[in-house]
Amino acid sequence: MSALDRSTVHHYAKLANLAFSPEQADVMAHELASILEYVNKISELDLSDTEPTFSTFGQGCHTREDRTEEGLGAEEALRNAPDKESQHFLVPKMIHTRELK
């Protein structure tokens, strides 16, 4: 396995529409390399004497019956909101869009 470097992390970050500072990219490269190293260790396990597992997919789906319940009104839902406007929660902007090149 080749080592992950800053440019590889920046490439994957761009594909995921993320942005990392050079320092963050170095930390991420180290963390991702550790994860991949662990995955490689797992893939080296000898499982020849291990019975295959089975899927529980065919065992049915146990769900509860749908039922409606009274919800919160806007006034009650917003009662403890730190910042609100009319009938809406106000929150800080978390996603900044940028053009991909």
mmCIF file with all atom_site columns, N, CA and C in Angstrom, residues 31-73:
data_model
loop_
_atom_site.group_PDB
_atom_site.id
_atom_site.type_symbol
_atom_site.label_atom_id
_atom_site.label_alt_id
_atom_site.label_comp_id
_atom_site.label_asym_id
_atom_site.label_entity_id
_atom_site.label_seq_id
_atom_site.pdbx_PDB_ins_code
_atom_site.Cartn_x
_atom_site.Cartn_y
_atom_site.Cartn_z
_atom_site.occupancy
_atom_site.B_iso_or_equiv
_atom_site.pdbx_formal_charge
_atom_site.auth_seq_id
_atom_site.auth_comp_id
_atom_site.auth_asym_id
_atom_site.auth_atom_id
_atom_site.pdbx_PDB_model_num
ATOM 1   N N  . GLU A 1 31 ? -4.349  9.719   9.737  1.00 0.00 ? 31 GLU A N  1
ATOM 2   C CA . GLU A 1 31 ? -5.491  8.961   10.248 1.00 0.00 ? 31 GLU A CA 1
ATOM 3   C C  . GLU A 1 31 ? -5.999  7.954   9.220  1.00 0.00 ? 31 GLU A C  1
ATOM 4   N N  . LEU A 1 32 ? -6.105  8.370   7.966  1.00 0.00 ? 32 LEU A N  1
ATOM 5   C CA . LEU A 1 32 ? -6.567  7.449   6.921  1.00 0.00 ? 32 LEU A CA 1
ATOM 6   C C  . LEU A 1 32 ? -5.575  6.314   6.710  1.00 0.00 ? 32 LEU A C  1
ATOM 7   N N  . ALA A 1 33 ? -4.281  6.619   6.779  1.00 0.00 ? 33 ALA A N  1
ATOM 8   C CA . ALA A 1 33 ? -3.266  5.574   6.633  1.00 0.00 ? 33 ALA A CA 1
ATOM 9   C C  . ALA A 1 33 ? -3.388  4.554   7.759  1.00 0.00 ? 33 ALA A C  1
ATOM 10  N N  . SER A 1 34 ? -3.676  5.011   8.978  1.00 0.00 ? 34 SER A N  1
ATOM 11  C CA . SER A 1 34 ? -3.863  4.097   10.109 1.00 0.00 ? 34 SER A CA 1
ATOM 12  C C  . SER A 1 34 ? -5.070  3.195   9.895  1.00 0.00 ? 34 SER A C  1
ATOM 13  N N  . ILE A 1 35 ? -6.140  3.771   9.389  1.00 0.00 ? 35 ILE A N  1
ATOM 14  C CA . ILE A 1 35 ? -7.352  2.988   9.125  1.00 0.00 ? 35 ILE A CA 1
ATOM 15  C C  . ILE A 1 35 ? -7.081  1.941   8.055  1.00 0.00 ? 35 ILE A C  1
ATOM 16  N N  . LEU A 1 36 ? -6.431  2.345   6.971  1.00 0.00 ? 36 LEU A N  1
ATOM 17  C CA . LEU A 1 36 ? -6.137  1.400   5.890  1.00 0.00 ? 36 LEU A CA 1
ATOM 18  C C  . LEU A 1 36 ? -5.183  0.306   6.349  1.00 0.00 ? 36 LEU A C  1
ATOM 19  N N  . GLU A 1 37 ? -4.243  0.648   7.221  1.00 0.00 ? 37 GLU A N  1
ATOM 20  C CA . GLU A 1 37 ? -3.326  -0.355  7.768  1.00 0.00 ? 37 GLU A CA 1
ATOM 21  C C  . GLU A 1 37 ? -4.105  -1.390  8.579  1.00 0.00 ? 37 GLU A C  1
ATOM 22  N N  . TYR A 1 38 ? -5.067  -0.936  9.368  1.00 0.00 ? 38 TYR A N  1
ATOM 23  C CA . TYR A 1 38 ? -5.895  -1.840  10.158 1.00 0.00 ? 38 TYR A CA 1
ATOM 24  C C  . TYR A 1 38 ? -6.739  -2.738  9.254  1.00 0.00 ? 38 TYR A C  1
ATOM 25  N N  . VAL A 1 39 ? -7.311  -2.173  8.208  1.00 0.00 ? 39 VAL A N  1
ATOM 26  C CA . VAL A 1 39 ? -8.105  -2.966  7.262  1.00 0.00 ? 39 VAL A CA 1
ATOM 27  C C  . VAL A 1 39 ? -7.228  -4.028  6.606  1.00 0.00 ? 39 VAL A C  1
ATOM 28  N N  . ASN A 1 40 ? -6.006  -3.668  6.256  1.00 0.00 ? 40 ASN A N  1
ATOM 29  C CA . ASN A 1 40 ? -5.094  -4.648  5.662  1.00 0.00 ? 40 ASN A CA 1
ATOM 30  C C  . ASN A 1 40 ? -4.772  -5.770  6.634  1.00 0.00 ? 40 ASN A C  1
ATOM 31  N N  . LYS A 1 41 ? -4.615  -5.461  7.924  1.00 0.00 ? 41 LYS A N  1
ATOM 32  C CA . LYS A 1 41 ? -4.368  -6.502  8.925  1.00 0.00 ? 41 LYS A CA 1
ATOM 33  C C  . LYS A 1 41 ? -5.553  -7.460  8.994  1.00 0.00 ? 41 LYS A C  1
ATOM 34  N N  . ILE A 1 42 ? -6.752  -6.916  8.961  1.00 0.00 ? 42 ILE A N  1
ATOM 35  C CA . ILE A 1 42 ? -7.952  -7.755  9.012  1.00 0.00 ? 42 ILE A CA 1
ATOM 36  C C  . ILE A 1 42 ? -8.021  -8.657  7.788  1.00 0.00 ? 42 ILE A C  1
ATOM 37  N N  . SER A 1 43 ? -7.665  -8.130  6.628  1.00 0.00 ? 43 SER A N  1
ATOM 38  C CA . SER A 1 43 ? -7.758  -8.927  5.403  1.00 0.00 ? 43 SER A CA 1
ATOM 39  C C  . SER A 1 43 ? -6.723  -10.045 5.365  1.00 0.00 ? 43 SER A C  1
ATOM 40  N N  . GLU A 1 44 ? -5.702  -9.991  6.214  1.00 0.00 ? 44 GLU A N  1
ATOM 41  C CA . GLU A 1 44 ? -4.683  -11.038 6.259  1.00 0.00 ? 44 GLU A CA 1
ATOM 42  C C  . GLU A 1 44 ? -5.067  -12.196 7.176  1.00 0.00 ? 44 GLU A C  1
ATOM 43  N N  . LEU A 1 45 ? -6.174  -12.097 7.879  1.00 0.00 ? 45 LEU A N  1
ATOM 44  C CA . LEU A 1 45 ? -6.587  -13.158 8.795  1.00 0.00 ? 45 LEU A CA 1
ATOM 45  C C  . LEU A 1 45 ? -6.895  -14.444 8.040  1.00 0.00 ? 45 LEU A C  1
ATOM 46  N N  . ASP A 1 46 ? -6.499  -15.568 8.642  1.00 0.00 ? 46 ASP A N  1
ATOM 47  C CA . ASP A 1 46 ? -6.819  -16.875 8.067  1.00 0.00 ? 46 ASP A CA 1
ATOM 48  C C  . ASP A 1 46 ? -8.200  -17.283 8.574  1.00 0.00 ? 46 ASP A C  1
ATOM 49  N N  . LEU A 1 47 ? -9.160  -17.265 7.695  1.00 0.00 ? 47 LEU A N  1
ATOM 50  C CA . LEU A 1 47 ? -10.533 -17.598 8.065  1.00 0.00 ? 47 LEU A CA 1
ATOM 51  C C  . LEU A 1 47 ? -10.977 -18.925 7.474  1.00 0.00 ? 47 LEU A C  1
ATOM 52  N N  . SER A 1 48 ? -10.012 -19.758 7.088  1.00 0.00 ? 48 SER A N  1
ATOM 53  C CA . SER A 1 48 ? -10.362 -21.018 6.425  1.00 0.00 ? 48 SER A CA 1
ATOM 54  C C  . SER A 1 48 ? -11.147 -21.957 7.336  1.00 0.00 ? 48 SER A C  1
ATOM 55  N N  . ASP A 1 49 ? -10.961 -21.875 8.654  1.00 0.00 ? 49 ASP A N  1
ATOM 56  C CA . ASP A 1 49 ? -11.697 -22.737 9.584  1.00 0.00 ? 49 ASP A CA 1
ATOM 57  C C  . ASP A 1 49 ? -12.919 -22.047 10.180 1.00 0.00 ? 49 ASP A C  1
ATOM 58  N N  . THR A 1 50 ? -13.270 -20.906 9.662  1.00 0.00 ? 50 THR A N  1
ATOM 59  C CA . THR A 1 50 ? -14.397 -20.139 10.196 1.00 0.00 ? 50 THR A CA 1
ATOM 60  C C  . THR A 1 50 ? -15.639 -20.412 9.366  1.00 0.00 ? 50 THR A C  1
ATOM 61  N N  . GLU A 1 51 ? -16.704 -20.752 10.070 1.00 0.00 ? 51 GLU A N  1
ATOM 62  C CA . GLU A 1 51 ? -17.975 -20.995 9.384  1.00 0.00 ? 51 GLU A CA 1
ATOM 63  C C  . GLU A 1 51 ? -18.502 -19.683 8.808  1.00 0.00 ? 51 GLU A C  1
ATOM 64  N N  . PRO A 1 52 ? -19.044 -19.735 7.604  1.00 0.00 ? 52 PRO A N  1
ATOM 65  C CA . PRO A 1 52 ? -19.631 -18.518 7.032  1.00 0.00 ? 52 PRO A CA 1
ATOM 66  C C  . PRO A 1 52 ? -20.814 -18.051 7.875  1.00 0.00 ? 52 PRO A C  1
ATOM 67  N N  . THR A 1 53 ? -20.997 -16.771 7.932  1.00 0.00 ? 53 THR A N  1
ATOM 68  C CA . THR A 1 53 ? -22.157 -16.240 8.631  1.00 0.00 ? 53 THR A CA 1
ATOM 69  C C  . THR A 1 53 ? -23.330 -16.191 7.662  1.00 0.00 ? 53 THR A C  1
ATOM 70  N N  . PHE A 1 54 ? -24.476 -15.902 8.177  1.00 0.00 ? 54 PHE A N  1
ATOM 71  C CA . PHE A 1 54 ? -25.652 -15.841 7.324  1.00 0.00 ? 54 PHE A CA 1
ATOM 72  C C  . PHE A 1 54 ? -26.331 -14.498 7.498  1.00 0.00 ? 54 PHE A C  1
ATOM 73  N N  . SER A 1 55 ? -27.154 -14.185 6.563  1.00 0.00 ? 55 SER A N  1
ATOM 74  C CA . SER A 1 55 ? -27.877 -12.928 6.595  1.00 0.00 ? 55 SER A CA 1
ATOM 75  C C  . SER A 1 55 ? -29.213 -13.118 7.288  1.00 0.00 ? 55 SER A C  1
ATOM 76  N N  . THR A 1 56 ? -29.637 -12.127 8.013  1.00 0.00 ? 56 THR A N  1
ATOM 77  C CA . THR A 1 56 ? -30.964 -12.160 8.636  1.00 0.00 ? 56 THR A CA 1
ATOM 78  C C  . THR A 1 56 ? -31.996 -11.502 7.737  1.00 0.00 ? 56 THR A C  1
ATOM 79  N N  . PHE A 1 57 ? -31.612 -11.248 6.504  1.00 0.00 ? 57 PHE A N  1
ATOM 80  C CA . PHE A 1 57 ? -32.473 -10.532 5.573  1.00 0.00 ? 57 PHE A CA 1
ATOM 81  C C  . PHE A 1 57 ? -33.824 -11.212 5.388  1.00 0.00 ? 57 PHE A C  1
ATOM 82  N N  . GLY A 1 58 ? -33.856 -12.522 5.292  1.00 0.00 ? 58 GLY A N  1
ATOM 83  C CA . GLY A 1 58 ? -35.098 -13.229 5.000  1.00 0.00 ? 58 GLY A CA 1
ATOM 84  C C  . GLY A 1 58 ? -35.971 -13.499 6.202  1.00 0.00 ? 58 GLY A C  1
ATOM 85  N N  . GLN A 1 59 ? -35.654 -12.951 7.355  1.00 0.00 ? 59 GLN A N  1
ATOM 86  C CA . GLN A 1 59 ? -36.407 -13.270 8.562  1.00 0.00 ? 59 GLN A CA 1
ATOM 87  C C  . GLN A 1 59 ? -37.587 -12.344 8.812  1.00 0.00 ? 59 GLN A C  1
ATOM 88  N N  . GLY A 1 60 ? -37.881 -11.499 7.890  1.00 0.00 ? 60 GLY A N  1
ATOM 89  C CA . GLY A 1 60 ? -39.038 -10.627 8.054  1.00 0.00 ? 60 GLY A CA 1
ATOM 90  C C  . GLY A 1 60 ? -38.682 -9.324  8.734  1.00 0.00 ? 60 GLY A C  1
ATOM 91  N N  . CYS A 1 61 ? -39.594 -8.423  8.651  1.00 0.00 ? 61 CYS A N  1
ATOM 92  C CA . CYS A 1 61 ? -39.390 -7.094  9.212  1.00 0.00 ? 61 CYS A CA 1
ATOM 93  C C  . CYS A 1 61 ? -40.445 -6.864  10.285 1.00 0.00 ? 61 CYS A C  1
ATOM 94  N N  . HIS A 1 62 ? -39.987 -6.648  11.489 1.00 0.00 ? 62 HIS A N  1
ATOM 95  C CA . HIS A 1 62 ? -40.916 -6.444  12.594 1.00 0.00 ? 62 HIS A CA 1
ATOM 96  C C  . HIS A 1 62 ? -41.061 -4.946  12.831 1.00 0.00 ? 62 HIS A C  1
ATOM 97  N N  . THR A 1 63 ? -42.204 -4.418  12.457 1.00 0.00 ? 63 THR A N  1
ATOM 98  C CA . THR A 1 63 ? -42.439 -2.990  12.615 1.00 0.00 ? 63 THR A CA 1
ATOM 99  C C  . THR A 1 63 ? -43.694 -2.765  13.443 1.00 0.00 ? 63 THR A C  1
ATOM 100 N N  . ARG A 1 64 ? -43.791 -1.593  13.974 1.00 0.00 ? 64 ARG A N  1
ATOM 101 C CA . ARG A 1 64 ? -44.988 -1.256  14.739 1.00 0.00 ? 64 ARG A CA 1
ATOM 102 C C  . ARG A 1 64 ? -46.041 -0.682  13.794 1.00 0.00 ? 64 ARG A C  1
ATOM 103 N N  . GLU A 1 65 ? -47.245 -0.680  14.227 1.00 0.00 ? 65 GLU A N  1
ATOM 104 C CA . GLU A 1 65 ? -48.336 -0.109  13.447 1.00 0.00 ? 65 GLU A CA 1
ATOM 105 C C  . GLU A 1 65 ? -48.175 1.411   13.403 1.00 0.00 ? 65 GLU A C  1
ATOM 106 N N  . ASP A 1 66 ? -48.419 1.988   12.251 1.00 0.00 ? 66 ASP A N  1
ATOM 107 C CA . ASP A 1 66 ? -48.366 3.445   12.135 1.00 0.00 ? 66 ASP A CA 1
ATOM 108 C C  . ASP A 1 66 ? -49.518 4.060   12.916 1.00 0.00 ? 66 ASP A C  1
ATOM 109 N N  . ARG A 1 67 ? -49.195 5.121   13.621 1.00 0.00 ? 67 ARG A N  1
ATOM 110 C CA . ARG A 1 67 ? -50.250 5.850   14.330 1.00 0.00 ? 67 ARG A CA 1
ATOM 111 C C  . ARG A 1 67 ? -49.833 7.312   14.418 1.00 0.00 ? 67 ARG A C  1
ATOM 112 N N  . THR A 1 68 ? -50.809 8.165   14.350 1.00 0.00 ? 68 THR A N  1
ATOM 113 C CA . THR A 1 68 ? -50.521 9.593   14.418 1.00 0.00 ? 68 THR A CA 1
ATOM 114 C C  . THR A 1 68 ? -50.553 10.056  15.869 1.00 0.00 ? 68 THR A C  1
ATOM 115 N N  . GLU A 1 69 ? -49.756 11.063  16.135 1.00 0.00 ? 69 GLU A N  1
ATOM 116 C CA . GLU A 1 69 ? -49.724 11.657  17.469 1.00 0.00 ? 69 GLU A CA 1
ATOM 117 C C  . GLU A 1 69 ? -49.716 13.170  17.314 1.00 0.00 ? 69 GLU A C  1
ATOM 118 N N  . GLU A 1 70 ? -50.186 13.828  18.327 1.00 0.00 ? 70 GLU A N  1
ATOM 119 C CA . GLU A 1 70 ? -50.185 15.285  18.323 1.00 0.00 ? 70 GLU A CA 1
ATOM 120 C C  . GLU A 1 70 ? -48.745 15.777  18.401 1.00 0.00 ? 70 GLU A C  1
ATOM 121 N N  . GLY A 1 71 ? -48.373 16.666  17.495 1.00 0.00 ? 71 GLY A N  1
ATOM 122 C CA . GLY A 1 71 ? -47.020 17.221  17.486 1.00 0.00 ? 71 GLY A CA 1
ATOM 123 C C  . GLY A 1 71 ? -46.943 18.513  18.274 1.00 0.00 ? 71 GLY A C  1
ATOM 124 N N  . LEU A 1 72 ? -45.744 19.049  18.365 1.00 0.00 ? 72 LEU A N  1
ATOM 125 C CA . LEU A 1 72 ? -45.555 20.332  19.036 1.00 0.00 ? 72 LEU A CA 1
ATOM 126 C C  . LEU A 1 72 ? -46.015 21.463  18.134 1.00 0.00 ? 72 LEU A C  1
ATOM 127 N N  . GLY A 1 73 ? -46.629 22.450  18.712 1.00 0.00 ? 73 GLY A N  1
ATOM 128 C CA . GLY A 1 73 ? -46.936 23.657  17.962 1.00 0.00 ? 73 GLY A CA 1
ATOM 129 C C  . GLY A 1 73 ? -45.668 24.487  17.823 1.00 0.00 ? 73 GLY A C  1
#
